[in-house]
XYZ file of N, CA and C in Angstrom:
444
model
N -1.196 -28.427 15.324
C -1.673 -28.207 16.677
C -2.856 -27.261 16.652
N -3.888 -27.591 17.401
C -5.061 -26.732 17.446
C -4.936 -25.744 18.601
N -5.216 -24.488 18.322
C -5.189 -23.435 19.334
C -6.597 -22.872 19.431
N -7.104 -22.706 20.632
C -8.453 -22.159 20.809
C -8.510 -20.744 20.238
N -9.695 -20.324 19.822
C -9.867 -19.011 19.207
C -9.444 -17.867 20.142
N -9.852 -17.871 21.436
C -9.411 -16.779 22.315
C -7.882 -16.718 22.454
N -7.239 -17.890 22.581
C -5.787 -17.913 22.694
C -5.139 -17.415 21.404
N -5.673 -17.837 20.248
C -5.123 -17.407 18.971
C -5.219 -15.889 18.828
N -6.347 -15.297 19.231
C -6.495 -13.837 19.153
C -5.487 -13.141 20.066
N -5.238 -13.721 21.248
C -4.246 -13.159 22.165
C -2.850 -13.225 21.538
N -2.546 -14.336 20.884
C -1.260 -14.486 20.198
C -1.142 -13.443 19.088
N -2.209 -13.296 18.279
C -2.190 -12.324 17.179
C -1.912 -10.911 17.687
N -2.486 -10.558 18.844
C -2.291 -9.221 19.411
C -0.893 -9.035 19.981
N -0.225 -10.147 20.321
C 1.015 -10.071 21.091
C 2.293 -10.207 20.286
N 2.302 -11.090 19.277
C 3.558 -11.363 18.557
C 3.303 -11.431 17.048
N 4.335 -11.169 16.250
C 4.170 -11.291 14.797
C 3.929 -12.753 14.402
N 3.229 -12.951 13.308
C 3.005 -14.277 12.748
C 3.978 -14.440 11.587
N 4.859 -15.431 11.685
C 5.847 -15.681 10.631
C 5.304 -16.725 9.666
N 5.352 -16.416 8.379
C 4.828 -17.317 7.357
C 5.847 -17.536 6.246
N 5.647 -18.628 5.497
C 6.314 -18.803 4.210
C 5.220 -18.699 3.157
N 5.521 -18.017 2.091
C 4.542 -17.776 1.039
C 5.152 -18.194 -0.279
N 4.413 -19.027 -1.024
C 4.963 -19.733 -2.169
C 4.418 -19.186 -3.483
N 5.281 -18.519 -4.240
C 4.909 -18.082 -5.574
C 5.264 -19.250 -6.495
N 4.257 -20.068 -6.792
C 4.437 -21.261 -7.621
C 4.180 -20.856 -9.068
N 5.195 -21.094 -9.915
C 5.148 -20.640 -11.309
C 5.302 -21.830 -12.239
N 4.549 -21.796 -13.343
C 4.788 -22.760 -14.429
C 4.868 -21.977 -15.728
N 5.616 -22.527 -16.681
C 5.771 -21.878 -17.979
C 6.785 -20.751 -17.937
N 6.917 -20.078 -19.074
C 7.846 -18.946 -19.167
C 7.359 -17.985 -20.224
N 7.967 -16.807 -20.238
C 7.594 -15.787 -21.214
C 6.116 -15.445 -21.143
N 5.459 -15.407 -22.322
C 4.030 -15.068 -22.371
C 3.153 -16.129 -21.722
N 3.677 -17.333 -21.600
C 2.902 -18.435 -21.023
C 3.135 -18.623 -19.524
N 3.867 -17.702 -18.897
C 4.163 -17.820 -17.468
C 2.900 -17.580 -16.647
N 2.634 -18.502 -15.706
C 1.457 -18.396 -14.852
C 1.850 -18.630 -13.398
N 1.063 -18.050 -12.469
C 1.266 -18.274 -11.041
C 0.009 -18.903 -10.464
N 0.204 -19.634 -9.382
C -0.871 -20.403 -8.762
C -1.377 -19.714 -7.499
N -2.701 -19.599 -7.398
C -3.331 -19.078 -6.185
C -4.384 -20.064 -5.708
N -4.682 -19.995 -4.419
C -5.745 -20.812 -3.845
C -6.859 -19.928 -3.325
N -8.100 -20.362 -3.521
C -9.242 -19.633 -2.953
C -9.400 -20.122 -1.516
N -9.118 -19.241 -0.562
C -9.028 -19.638 0.849
C -10.346 -20.129 1.422
N -10.219 -21.157 2.243
C -11.365 -21.746 2.916
C -11.465 -21.265 4.364
N -10.426 -20.570 4.854
C -10.366 -20.131 6.254
C -10.081 -18.641 6.349
N -10.371 -18.085 7.523
C -9.945 -16.722 7.822
C -8.438 -16.754 8.043
N -7.726 -15.676 7.785
C -8.182 -14.475 7.107
C -8.274 -14.678 5.595
N -8.906 -13.741 4.937
C -9.072 -13.743 3.478
C -9.914 -14.909 2.978
N -10.837 -15.375 3.797
C -11.720 -16.473 3.394
C -12.457 -16.099 2.109
N -12.462 -17.033 1.135
C -13.139 -16.807 -0.142
C -12.360 -15.962 -1.131
N -11.161 -15.526 -0.757
C -10.337 -14.696 -1.650
C -9.165 -15.528 -2.184
N -8.659 -15.112 -3.351
C -7.484 -15.752 -3.942
C -6.255 -15.312 -3.174
N -5.450 -16.283 -2.741
C -4.278 -15.958 -1.925
C -3.111 -16.862 -2.302
N -1.923 -16.408 -1.942
C -0.685 -17.147 -2.194
C -0.684 -18.404 -1.319
N -0.348 -19.571 -1.858
C -0.215 -20.757 -1.003
C 0.894 -20.555 0.043
N 0.758 -21.233 1.149
C 1.746 -21.146 2.219
C 1.052 -20.987 3.552
N 1.799 -20.550 4.544
C 1.206 -20.364 5.857
C 2.242 -20.301 6.948
N 1.772 -20.485 8.173
C 2.628 -20.330 9.347
C 3.795 -21.311 9.366
N 4.865 -20.836 9.974
C 6.036 -21.658 10.235
C 5.820 -22.274 11.615
N 6.012 -23.573 11.728
C 5.794 -24.256 13.002
C 7.017 -24.165 13.901
N 6.791 -24.344 15.185
C 7.861 -24.317 16.179
C 8.967 -25.298 15.786
N 10.216 -24.803 15.748
C 11.366 -25.655 15.465
C 11.587 -25.961 13.995
N 10.760 -25.416 13.131
C 10.833 -25.706 11.699
C 11.695 -24.646 11.008
N 12.575 -25.073 10.100
C 13.328 -24.093 9.306
C 12.413 -23.539 8.221
N 12.820 -22.438 7.629
C 12.036 -21.858 6.532
C 11.901 -22.875 5.395
N 13.001 -23.559 5.076
C 12.990 -24.526 3.976
C 12.064 -25.703 4.283
N 12.065 -26.164 5.530
C 11.153 -27.248 5.918
C 9.701 -26.795 5.800
N 9.428 -25.552 6.205
C 8.068 -25.014 6.107
C 7.629 -24.917 4.645
N 8.535 -24.500 3.754
C 8.210 -24.432 2.324
C 7.832 -25.825 1.820
N 8.669 -26.818 2.118
C 8.394 -28.185 1.676
C 7.085 -28.722 2.224
N 6.801 -28.446 3.506
C 5.570 -28.928 4.133
C 4.333 -28.300 3.487
N 4.343 -26.974 3.313
C 3.186 -26.310 2.706
C 2.999 -26.722 1.250
N 4.096 -26.890 0.529
C 4.027 -27.327 -0.864
C 3.356 -28.698 -0.958
N 3.752 -29.600 -0.072
C 3.199 -30.957 -0.084
C 1.762 -30.991 0.448
N 1.523 -30.374 1.624
C 0.200 -30.446 2.256
C -0.870 -29.703 1.468
N -0.556 -28.469 1.068
C -1.576 -27.631 0.421
C -1.758 -27.923 -1.057
N -0.663 -28.339 -1.724
C -0.698 -28.452 -3.181
C -0.390 -29.847 -3.700
N 0.063 -30.744 -2.837
C 0.424 -32.088 -3.277
C 1.632 -32.093 -4.204
N 2.504 -31.080 -4.076
C 3.669 -30.952 -4.958
C 4.965 -31.132 -4.175
N 6.015 -31.449 -4.903
C 7.356 -31.580 -4.324
C 8.330 -30.851 -5.244
N 9.245 -30.107 -4.648
C 10.269 -29.415 -5.438
C 11.600 -29.508 -4.702
N 12.644 -29.846 -5.433
C 13.981 -29.894 -4.835
C 14.589 -28.505 -4.757
N 14.193 -27.652 -5.690
C 14.801 -26.330 -5.771
C 13.734 -25.249 -5.654
N 13.980 -24.333 -4.748
C 13.148 -23.144 -4.642
C 14.052 -22.021 -4.168
N 13.615 -20.807 -4.407
C 14.493 -19.657 -4.189
C 13.806 -18.642 -3.287
N 14.513 -18.248 -2.214
C 14.031 -17.163 -1.366
C 14.141 -15.875 -2.161
N 13.065 -15.108 -2.228
C 13.071 -13.894 -3.040
C 13.151 -12.646 -2.168
N 12.306 -12.546 -1.165
C 12.309 -11.371 -0.294
C 11.417 -11.635 0.907
N 11.515 -10.740 1.875
C 10.559 -10.792 2.971
C 9.885 -9.434 3.067
N 8.689 -9.443 3.592
C 7.973 -8.196 3.806
C 7.132 -8.353 5.058
N 6.763 -7.232 5.626
C 5.873 -7.268 6.780
C 4.615 -6.494 6.425
N 3.537 -6.864 7.076
C 2.261 -6.215 6.799
C 1.457 -6.135 8.082
N 1.019 -4.931 8.407
C 0.194 -4.696 9.580
C -1.264 -4.856 9.145
N -1.846 -6.001 9.438
C -3.200 -6.333 8.985
C -4.258 -5.592 9.784
N -5.264 -5.036 9.102
C -6.367 -4.391 9.825
C -7.194 -5.448 10.567
N -7.981 -5.034 11.580
C -8.743 -6.002 12.367
C -9.624 -6.909 11.516
N -10.372 -6.343 10.588
C -11.168 -7.133 9.648
C -11.792 -8.369 10.249
N -11.684 -9.482 9.509
C -12.384 -10.707 9.893
C -11.780 -11.419 11.100
N -10.530 -11.107 11.465
C -9.924 -11.763 12.633
C -10.324 -11.066 13.934
N -10.831 -9.832 13.839
C -11.292 -9.116 15.025
C -10.203 -8.400 15.801
N -8.936 -8.594 15.415
C -7.820 -7.902 16.062
C -6.797 -7.525 14.990
N -6.050 -6.440 15.274
C -4.930 -6.109 14.382
C -3.849 -7.157 14.593
N -3.156 -7.529 13.535
C -2.048 -8.459 13.692
C -0.992 -8.165 12.653
N 0.209 -8.610 12.936
C 1.388 -8.271 12.144
C 1.957 -9.554 11.551
N 2.087 -9.605 10.224
C 2.590 -10.796 9.542
C 3.967 -10.525 8.954
N 4.882 -11.477 9.144
C 6.199 -11.455 8.505
C 6.179 -12.503 7.404
N 6.102 -12.052 6.156
C 6.054 -12.951 5.006
C 7.477 -13.268 4.542
N 7.784 -14.539 4.339
C 9.051 -14.993 3.749
C 8.675 -15.616 2.407
N 8.968 -14.903 1.336
C 8.455 -15.282 0.020
C 9.487 -16.095 -0.759
N 9.037 -17.236 -1.259
C 9.855 -18.138 -2.068
C 9.215 -18.310 -3.436
N 10.062 -18.444 -4.460
C 9.588 -18.750 -5.808
C 9.941 -20.203 -6.108
N 8.947 -20.931 -6.591
C 9.141 -22.329 -7.000
C 8.703 -22.417 -8.450
N 9.639 -22.747 -9.348
C 9.332 -22.822 -10.784
C 9.239 -24.268 -11.229
N 8.200 -24.545 -12.002
C 8.037 -25.856 -12.625
C 8.111 -25.665 -14.127
N 9.020 -26.382 -14.787
C 9.168 -26.271 -16.244
C 8.098 -27.061 -16.964
N 7.736 -28.199 -16.383
C 6.719 -29.031 -17.036
C 5.348 -28.711 -16.450
N 4.331 -29.210 -17.103
C 2.977 -28.990 -16.623
C 2.779 -29.770 -15.327
N 2.358 -29.110 -14.280
C 2.100 -29.767 -12.999
C 0.618 -29.629 -12.666
N 0.105 -30.611 -11.951
C -1.295 -30.573 -11.542
C -1.370 -30.609 -10.021
N -1.442 -29.424 -9.403
C -1.549 -29.406 -7.947
C -2.928 -29.895 -7.496
N -2.982 -30.398 -6.265
C -4.242 -30.862 -5.675
C -4.462 -30.079 -4.391
N -5.627 -29.450 -4.267
C -5.857 -28.629 -3.072
C -6.285 -29.491 -1.887
N -5.986 -28.972 -0.694
C -6.419 -29.616 0.543
C -7.514 -28.763 1.171
N -7.770 -28.947 2.468
C -8.849 -28.221 3.135
C -8.569 -26.723 3.302
N -7.311 -26.293 3.121
C -6.975 -24.868 3.239
C -7.648 -24.040 2.144
N -7.808 -24.644 0.977
C -8.340 -23.915 -0.183
C -9.557 -24.623 -0.760
N -10.505 -23.810 -1.219
C -11.694 -24.341 -1.888
C -11.334 -24.817 -3.290
N -10.406 -24.108 -3.917
C -9.935 -24.486 -5.250
C -8.592 -23.826 -5.507
N -7.896 -24.314 -6.530
C -6.634 -23.733 -6.981
C -6.818 -23.286 -8.420
N -6.110 -22.218 -8.786
C -6.247 -21.716 -10.160
C -4.947 -21.046 -10.590
N -4.592 -21.266 -11.879
C -3.437 -20.605 -12.476
C -3.890 -19.266 -13.065
N -3.076 -18.219 -12.846
C -3.356 -16.876 -13.365
C -2.154 -16.394 -14.164
N -2.423 -15.540 -15.164
C -1.342 -14.938 -15.956
C -1.037 -13.515 -15.497
N -2.019 -12.849 -14.903
C -1.788 -11.462 -14.476
C -2.483 -11.183 -13.143
N -2.006 -10.139 -12.494
C -2.576 -9.709 -11.217
C -3.949 -9.097 -11.484
N -4.938 -9.509 -10.727
C -6.297 -8.976 -10.874
C -6.596 -8.015 -9.733
N -7.424 -6.995 -10.025
C -7.622 -5.931 -9.041
C -8.286 -6.388 -7.759
N -9.046 -7.499 -7.797
C -9.707 -7.952 -6.569
C -8.801 -8.765 -5.640
N -7.572 -9.050 -6.057
C -6.650 -9.775 -5.179
C -6.380 -8.922 -3.931
N -6.247 -9.525 -2.754
C -5.901 -8.769 -1.543
C -4.541 -8.076 -1.696
N -4.377 -6.976 -0.974
C -3.151 -6.175 -1.072
C -1.870 -7.001 -0.912
N -1.749 -7.869 0.130
C -0.482 -8.614 0.253
C -0.185 -9.489 -0.968
N -1.216 -10.043 -1.589
C -1.032 -10.893 -2.781
C -0.471 -10.056 -3.921
N -1.052 -8.877 -4.153
C -0.575 -7.995 -5.225
C 0.879 -7.610 -4.996
N 1.198 -7.233 -3.753
C 2.575 -6.801 -3.449
C 3.561 -7.947 -3.643
N 3.222 -9.148 -3.164
C 4.105 -10.308 -3.305
C 4.313 -10.617 -4.790
N 3.244 -10.661 -5.563
C 3.352 -10.997 -6.987
C 4.128 -9.945 -7.766
N 3.899 -8.658 -7.473
C 4.644 -7.606 -8.174
C 6.134 -7.719 -7.869
N 6.453 -7.944 -6.613
C 7.856 -8.041 -6.217
C 8.508 -9.283 -6.799
N 7.705 -10.327 -7.021
C 8.236 -11.570 -7.606
C 8.300 -11.499 -9.135
N 7.923 -10.350 -9.715
C 8.114 -10.162 -11.155
C 6.872 -10.234 -12.019
N 5.679 -10.184 -11.444
C 4.448 -10.191 -12.249
C 3.855 -8.806 -12.359
């Protein structure tokens, strides 16, 4: 559903934004890697971020995980694990208003080599082995808490 920019800013100022965030992992041990997407939209446009996004009206957390996994990455997983939730009070920055995000973080592990395909949400996808200092704060916190 498309929401006009003024209405979206009013929503951001008024209520928390609930999201599912997907720590997609392949490999294990020294070869363990996580997947990030270079965002094509605000917020964090042009930055590496965790795949996922808003939960839609009437959607369960699990349905939202499956939808984002399929839409953003072209992947399907029968098993994924809720790891933790966190909240973050986002500075006005590029959205022009302060807003509050409720992250619901899930880990999805793939044992075999998978080839995700990005959609319009991301300019590109990339596998990483370690947290890099230029990652946005929420990405670093999510990855550290998920064991990286």
